[in-house]
PDB file of C-alpha atoms in Angstrom:
ATOM      1  CA  MET A   1       0.000   0.000   0.000  1.00 75.00           C
ATOM      2  CA  ARG A   2       1.330   3.433  -0.925  1.00 88.00           C
ATOM      3  CA  GLU A   3       1.838   5.950   1.856  1.00 94.00           C
ATOM      4  CA  LEU A   4      -0.664   8.380   0.343  1.00 96.00           C
ATOM      5  CA  ASP A   5      -3.304   5.621   0.449  1.00 95.00           C
ATOM      6  CA  LYS A   6      -2.868   5.512   4.237  1.00 95.00           C
ATOM      7  CA  GLN A   7      -3.807   9.174   4.671  1.00 95.00           C
ATOM      8  CA  LYS A   8      -7.437   8.609   5.688  1.00 94.00           C
ATOM      9  CA  PHE A   9      -8.536  12.225   5.258  1.00 95.00           C
ATOM     10  CA  TYR A  10      -7.571  12.101   1.571  1.00 95.00           C
ATOM     11  CA  THR A  11      -8.475   8.534   0.523  1.00 92.00           C
ATOM     12  CA  GLU A  12     -12.027   9.411  -0.510  1.00 96.00           C
ATOM     13  CA  LEU A  13     -10.534  11.835  -3.024  1.00 97.00           C
ATOM     14  CA  HIS A  14      -8.862   8.882  -4.756  1.00 97.00           C
ATOM     15  CA  SER A  15     -12.208   7.285  -5.613  1.00 96.00           C
ATOM     16  CA  ILE A  16     -13.673  10.676  -6.577  1.00 97.00           C
ATOM     17  CA  LEU A  17     -10.806  11.246  -9.033  1.00 97.00           C
ATOM     18  CA  ILE A  18     -11.262   7.807 -10.603  1.00 97.00           C
ATOM     19  CA  LYS A  19     -15.039   8.265 -10.858  1.00 96.00           C
ATOM     20  CA  LYS A  20     -14.652  11.685 -12.454  1.00 95.00           C
ATOM     21  CA  TYR A  21     -11.572  11.180 -14.668  1.00 97.00           C
ATOM     22  CA  GLY A  22     -11.217   7.394 -15.064  1.00 97.00           C
ATOM     23  CA  HIS A  23      -7.647   6.235 -15.731  1.00 97.00           C
ATOM     24  CA  ILE A  24      -6.450   9.861 -15.700  1.00 98.00           C
ATOM     25  CA  GLY A  25      -7.736  10.081 -12.114  1.00 97.00           C
ATOM     26  CA  GLU A  26      -5.580   7.085 -11.219  1.00 97.00           C
ATOM     27  CA  LYS A  27      -2.573   8.723 -12.911  1.00 98.00           C
ATOM     28  CA  ILE A  28      -3.191  11.917 -10.937  1.00 98.00           C
ATOM     29  CA  TRP A  29      -3.260   9.899  -7.720  1.00 98.00           C
ATOM     30  CA  GLN A  30      -0.175   7.847  -8.662  1.00 97.00           C
ATOM     31  CA  GLN A  31       1.864  10.951  -9.486  1.00 98.00           C
ATOM     32  CA  ALA A  32       0.831  12.494  -6.174  1.00 98.00           C
ATOM     33  CA  ALA A  33       1.673   9.256  -4.328  1.00 98.00           C
ATOM     34  CA  ASP A  34       5.149   9.145  -5.899  1.00 98.00           C
ATOM     35  CA  GLU A  35       5.783  12.786  -4.974  1.00 98.00           C
ATOM     36  CA  TYR A  36       4.483  12.160  -1.458  1.00 98.00           C
ATOM     37  CA  ASP A  37       6.921   9.275  -0.956  1.00 97.00           C
ATOM     38  CA  ASN A  38       9.732  11.468  -2.264  1.00 97.00           C
ATOM     39  CA  ILE A  39       8.920  14.378   0.077  1.00 97.00           C
ATOM     40  CA  MET A  40       8.392  12.122   3.086  1.00 97.00           C
ATOM     41  CA  SER A  41      11.827  10.537   2.592  1.00 97.00           C
ATOM     42  CA  ASP A  42      13.224  13.859   3.843  1.00 97.00           C
ATOM     43  CA  PRO A  43      13.283  13.777   7.687  1.00 97.00           C
ATOM     44  CA  HIS A  44      12.529  17.518   7.808  1.00 97.00           C
ATOM     45  CA  PHE A  45       9.149  16.966   6.169  1.00 97.00           C
ATOM     46  CA  LYS A  46       8.432  13.573   7.685  1.00 95.00           C
ATOM     47  CA  ASN A  47       8.734  15.060  11.178  1.00 95.00           C
ATOM     48  CA  HIS A  48       7.216  18.444  10.327  1.00 96.00           C
ATOM     49  CA  LYS A  49       4.363  19.462  12.616  1.00 95.00           C
ATOM     50  CA  GLY A  50       2.366  20.463   9.540  1.00 95.00           C
ATOM     51  CA  ALA A  51       2.862  17.139   7.721  1.00 96.00           C
ATOM     52  CA  PHE A  52      -0.932  16.677   7.502  1.00 95.00           C
ATOM     53  CA  GLY A  53      -0.873  19.366   4.795  1.00 96.00           C
ATOM     54  CA  ILE A  54       1.688  17.588   2.594  1.00 98.00           C
ATOM     55  CA  PRO A  55      -0.836  15.253   0.897  1.00 98.00           C
ATOM     56  CA  ALA A  56      -2.823  18.350  -0.101  1.00 98.00           C
ATOM     57  CA  VAL A  57       0.328  19.805  -1.672  1.00 98.00           C
ATOM     58  CA  VAL A  58       1.138  16.742  -3.776  1.00 98.00           C
ATOM     59  CA  LEU A  59      -2.475  16.275  -4.869  1.00 98.00           C
ATOM     60  CA  TYR A  60      -2.724  19.969  -5.727  1.00 97.00           C
ATOM     61  CA  LYS A  61       0.461  19.813  -7.831  1.00 98.00           C
ATOM     62  CA  SER A  62      -0.611  16.626  -9.575  1.00 98.00           C
ATOM     63  CA  LEU A  63      -4.072  17.935 -10.418  1.00 98.00           C
ATOM     64  CA  ARG A  64      -2.567  21.064 -11.874  1.00 97.00           C
ATOM     65  CA  SER A  65       0.000  19.125 -13.930  1.00 97.00           C
ATOM     66  CA  PHE A  66      -2.883  17.237 -15.581  1.00 96.00           C
ATOM     67  CA  GLY A  67      -4.622  20.523 -16.422  1.00 96.00           C
ATOM     68  CA  LYS A  68      -7.276  20.273 -13.714  1.00 96.00           C
ATOM     69  CA  ASP A  69      -8.571  23.140 -11.574  1.00 97.00           C
ATOM     70  CA  ALA A  70      -6.699  22.225  -8.399  1.00 97.00           C
ATOM     71  CA  ASP A  71      -8.130  25.116  -6.360  1.00 96.00           C
ATOM     72  CA  ARG A  72     -11.741  24.188  -7.095  1.00 97.00           C
ATOM     73  CA  ILE A  73     -11.266  20.426  -6.692  1.00 97.00           C
ATOM     74  CA  MET A  74      -9.288  20.580  -3.447  1.00 97.00           C
ATOM     75  CA  GLN A  75     -11.463  23.257  -1.831  1.00 96.00           C
ATOM     76  CA  LYS A  76     -14.632  21.413  -2.839  1.00 97.00           C
ATOM     77  CA  TYR A  77     -13.146  18.258  -1.315  1.00 98.00           C
ATOM     78  CA  GLY A  78     -12.412  20.177   1.903  1.00 97.00           C
ATOM     79  CA  ASP A  79     -16.043  21.372   1.927  1.00 97.00           C
ATOM     80  CA  ARG A  80     -17.220  17.772   1.489  1.00 98.00           C
ATOM     81  CA  LYS A  81     -15.076  16.477   4.364  1.00 98.00           C
ATOM     82  CA  GLY A  82     -16.184  19.363   6.580  1.00 97.00           C
ATOM     83  CA  ILE A  83     -19.863  18.684   5.887  1.00 97.00           C
ATOM     84  CA  GLN A  84     -19.333  14.997   6.704  1.00 97.00           C
ATOM     85  CA  ARG A  85     -17.683  15.904   9.991  1.00 95.00           C
ATOM     86  CA  ALA A  86     -20.377  18.489  10.778  1.00 96.00           C
ATOM     87  CA  LYS A  87     -23.056  15.799  10.353  1.00 96.00           C
ATOM     88  CA  ALA A  88     -21.211  13.494  12.741  1.00 94.00           C
ATOM     89  CA  LEU A  89     -20.760  16.343  15.192  1.00 90.00           C
ATOM     90  CA  ARG A  90     -24.456  17.230  14.943  1.00 91.00           C
ATOM     91  CA  MET A  91     -25.317  13.637  15.888  1.00 91.00           C
ATOM     92  CA  MET A  92     -22.980  13.836  18.890  1.00 87.00           C
ATOM     93  CA  THR A  93     -24.662  17.043  20.028  1.00 85.00           C
ATOM     94  CA  TYR A  94     -27.865  15.107  20.681  1.00 84.00           C
ATOM     95  CA  ILE A  95     -26.101  13.527  23.634  1.00 87.00           C
ATOM     96  CA  PRO A  96     -27.423  15.424  26.681  1.00 86.00           C
ATOM     97  CA  PHE A  97     -25.046  18.135  27.914  1.00 85.00           C
ATOM     98  CA  PHE A  98     -22.473  17.338  25.204  1.00 85.00           C
ATOM     99  CA  GLU A  99     -22.241  20.957  24.091  1.00 84.00           C
ATOM    100  CA  ASP A 100     -22.219  22.289  27.659  1.00 85.00           C
ATOM    101  CA  ILE A 101     -19.279  20.027  28.469  1.00 87.00           C
ATOM    102  CA  ALA A 102     -17.580  20.960  25.173  1.00 84.00           C
ATOM    103  CA  PHE A 103     -17.924  24.674  25.967  1.00 85.00           C
ATOM    104  CA  LEU A 104     -16.604  24.236  29.506  1.00 83.00           C
ATOM    105  CA  ASN A 105     -13.613  22.366  28.098  1.00 86.00           C
ATOM    106  CA  CYS A 106     -13.162  24.565  25.042  1.00 82.00           C
ATOM    107  CA  ALA A 107      -9.783  25.865  26.225  1.00 80.00           C
ATOM    108  CA  LYS A 108      -8.488  22.303  26.688  1.00 85.00           C
ATOM    109  CA  ILE A 109      -9.880  21.183  23.325  1.00 82.00           C
ATOM    110  CA  LEU A 110      -8.337  24.108  21.460  1.00 79.00           C
ATOM    111  CA  ASP A 111      -5.092  23.676  23.426  1.00 78.00           C
ATOM    112  CA  TYR A 112      -4.979  20.078  22.267  1.00 82.00           C
ATOM    113  CA  SER A 113      -5.737  20.900  18.631  1.00 84.00           C
ATOM    114  CA  SER A 114      -3.811  24.163  18.183  1.00 86.00           C
ATOM    115  CA  SER A 115      -1.118  24.322  20.825  1.00 86.00           C
ATOM    116  CA  GLU A 116       2.376  25.737  20.521  1.00 87.00           C
ATOM    117  CA  LYS A 117       3.595  22.139  20.954  1.00 89.00           C
ATOM    118  CA  LYS A 118       1.876  21.284  17.688  1.00 91.00           C
ATOM    119  CA  GLY A 119       3.588  24.164  15.913  1.00 94.00           C
ATOM    120  CA  TYR A 120       0.881  26.823  16.070  1.00 94.00           C
ATOM    121  CA  LYS A 121       1.384  30.426  17.117  1.00 95.00           C
ATOM    122  CA  ARG A 122      -1.764  31.905  18.577  1.00 94.00           C
ATOM    123  CA  LYS A 123      -3.267  34.636  20.656  1.00 93.00           C
ATOM    124  CA  ILE A 124      -6.140  34.076  23.086  1.00 89.00           C
ATOM    125  CA  VAL A 125      -8.544  36.992  22.582  1.00 90.00           C
ATOM    126  CA  SER A 126     -11.399  36.057  24.931  1.00 87.00           C
ATOM    127  CA  GLU A 127     -12.345  33.398  27.459  1.00 82.00           C
ATOM    128  CA  PRO A 128     -15.593  32.053  28.916  1.00 77.00           C
ATOM    129  CA  PRO A 129     -18.134  32.735  30.202  1.00 77.00           C
ATOM    130  CA  GLU A 130     -18.942  35.067  27.262  1.00 79.00           C
ATOM    131  CA  MET A 131     -16.923  33.525  24.471  1.00 85.00           C
ATOM    132  CA  TYR A 132     -13.774  31.552  23.851  1.00 88.00           C
ATOM    133  CA  GLY A 133     -11.724  33.167  21.109  1.00 90.00           C
ATOM    134  CA  VAL A 134      -8.339  32.406  19.648  1.00 91.00           C
ATOM    135  CA  ASP A 135      -6.512  33.861  16.672  1.00 94.00           C
ATOM    136  CA  ILE A 136      -4.102  31.497  14.957  1.00 95.00           C
ATOM    137  CA  ILE A 137      -1.242  33.681  13.783  1.00 96.00           C
ATOM    138  CA  SER A 138       0.797  30.863  12.264  1.00 96.00           C
ATOM    139  CA  CYS A 139      -0.335  27.356  11.272  1.00 96.00           C
ATOM    140  CA  PRO A 140       2.205  24.566  10.669  1.00 97.00           C
ATOM    141  CA  MET A 141       0.137  23.145   7.777  1.00 96.00           C
ATOM    142  CA  HIS A 142       0.118  26.527   6.066  1.00 96.00           C
ATOM    143  CA  GLU A 143       3.860  26.855   6.692  1.00 97.00           C
ATOM    144  CA  VAL A 144       4.691  23.473   5.153  1.00 97.00           C
ATOM    145  CA  CYS A 145       2.489  24.178   2.130  1.00 97.00           C
ATOM    146  CA  LYS A 146       4.275  27.519   1.618  1.00 96.00           C
ATOM    147  CA  GLU A 147       7.645  25.829   2.034  1.00 97.00           C
ATOM    148  CA  LEU A 148       6.712  23.326  -0.675  1.00 98.00           C
ATOM    149  CA  GLY A 149       5.582  26.142  -2.973  1.00 96.00           C
ATOM    150  CA  GLU A 150       1.822  25.517  -2.857  1.00 95.00           C
ATOM    151  CA  GLU A 151       0.333  27.872  -0.277  1.00 93.00           C
ATOM    152  CA  ASN A 152      -3.216  27.439  -1.646  1.00 93.00           C
ATOM    153  CA  ALA A 153      -3.167  23.688  -1.029  1.00 96.00           C
ATOM    154  CA  VAL A 154      -3.870  24.248   2.678  1.00 96.00           C
ATOM    155  CA  LEU A 155      -7.238  25.836   1.801  1.00 95.00           C
ATOM    156  CA  CYS A 156      -8.592  22.288   1.492  1.00 96.00           C
ATOM    157  CA  ILE A 157      -8.115  21.948   5.250  1.00 95.00           C
ATOM    158  CA  CYS A 158      -9.410  25.471   5.947  1.00 95.00           C
ATOM    159  CA  HIS A 159     -12.595  24.659   4.001  1.00 95.00           C
ATOM    160  CA  MET A 160     -13.026  21.464   6.017  1.00 95.00           C
ATOM    161  CA  ASP A 161     -12.606  23.410   9.240  1.00 92.00           C
ATOM    162  CA  LYS A 162     -15.112  26.116   8.293  1.00 93.00           C
ATOM    163  CA  ASN A 163     -17.794  23.593   7.320  1.00 95.00           C
ATOM    164  CA  MET A 164     -17.210  21.329  10.310  1.00 93.00           C
ATOM    165  CA  SER A 165     -17.703  24.268  12.673  1.00 90.00           C
ATOM    166  CA  LYS A 166     -21.360  24.416  11.581  1.00 91.00           C
ATOM    167  CA  GLY A 167     -22.104  21.047  13.199  1.00 91.00           C
ATOM    168  CA  TYR A 168     -22.946  22.315  16.670  1.00 88.00           C
ATOM    169  CA  ARG A 169     -26.590  22.897  17.573  1.00 86.00           C
ATOM    170  CA  LYS A 170     -26.205  24.946  20.759  1.00 85.00           C
ATOM    171  CA  LEU A 171     -22.781  26.478  20.203  1.00 87.00           C
ATOM    172  CA  ASP A 172     -21.992  29.272  17.814  1.00 90.00           C
ATOM    173  CA  PHE A 173     -18.600  28.219  16.449  1.00 90.00           C
ATOM    174  CA  GLN A 174     -17.345  30.848  14.046  1.00 90.00           C
ATOM    175  CA  ARG A 175     -14.451  30.177  11.722  1.00 90.00           C
ATOM    176  CA  ARG A 176     -14.513  33.050   9.244  1.00 88.00           C
ATOM    177  CA  THR A 177     -10.956  34.121   8.412  1.00 91.00           C
ATOM    178  CA  ALA A 178      -7.923  32.209   7.170  1.00 92.00           C
ATOM    179  CA  ILE A 179      -4.314  33.292   6.655  1.00 93.00           C
ATOM    180  CA  PRO A 180      -4.009  31.658   3.206  1.00 91.00           C
ATOM    181  CA  GLU A 181      -6.988  33.758   2.089  1.00 91.00           C
ATOM    182  CA  GLY A 182      -4.927  36.888   2.782  1.00 91.00           C
ATOM    183  CA  GLU A 183      -6.097  37.499   6.352  1.00 93.00           C
ATOM    184  CA  GLU A 184      -3.801  38.283   9.288  1.00 94.00           C
ATOM    185  CA  TYR A 185      -4.992  35.294  11.319  1.00 95.00           C
ATOM    186  CA  CYS A 186      -7.330  32.308  11.369  1.00 94.00           C
ATOM    187  CA  GLU A 187     -10.224  33.207  13.628  1.00 93.00           C
ATOM    188  CA  TYR A 188     -11.834  30.765  16.068  1.00 91.00           C
ATOM    189  CA  ARG A 189     -14.748  32.007  18.169  1.00 92.00           C
ATOM    190  CA  VAL A 190     -17.001  29.796  20.293  1.00 90.00           C
ATOM    191  CA  LYS A 191     -19.971  30.964  22.342  1.00 89.00           C
ATOM    192  CA  LYS A 192     -23.284  29.549  23.476  1.00 85.00           C
ATOM    193  CA  LYS A 193     -26.304  30.310  21.310  1.00 84.00           C
TER     194      LYS A 193
END
């Protein structure tokens, strides 16, 4: 099994490419898989805190080399994954007090997912009880995509994030801005509805 095939977030894209483009879709995936193996043979990238963004880079490059609209395809895929995750999150929010517990632990959850240890640079702008807000000033996935020359590739993940945030029923989770869209920071705001 190729290493790219093991990247669960991206595997659905493989079947989408084959369904849409047939054998060309498989060639797109194979070229991306070869490039992924090549990049990941470098310890700098293999151990990079933003390595989750590398599959987006190689898929973006491969799509473009076959004359496909990489921006549209990758961002649409990010939307799709975000909607899937939002549906799962919406189901979880039917568990009594799930969102109350999530809000009370919002700082811990965001610390786990966007901590300095994971390569993020951030600024806490507000804390409960009113709202939990954090501005991500630097994202390791964005940094690795820039380093590999494909800054827009990370927008796939940004689109997933923005759509997933809509899955809460009782929490207003706003994710409006993103650095790769030209903004100064990626905004995360969570408050009770």
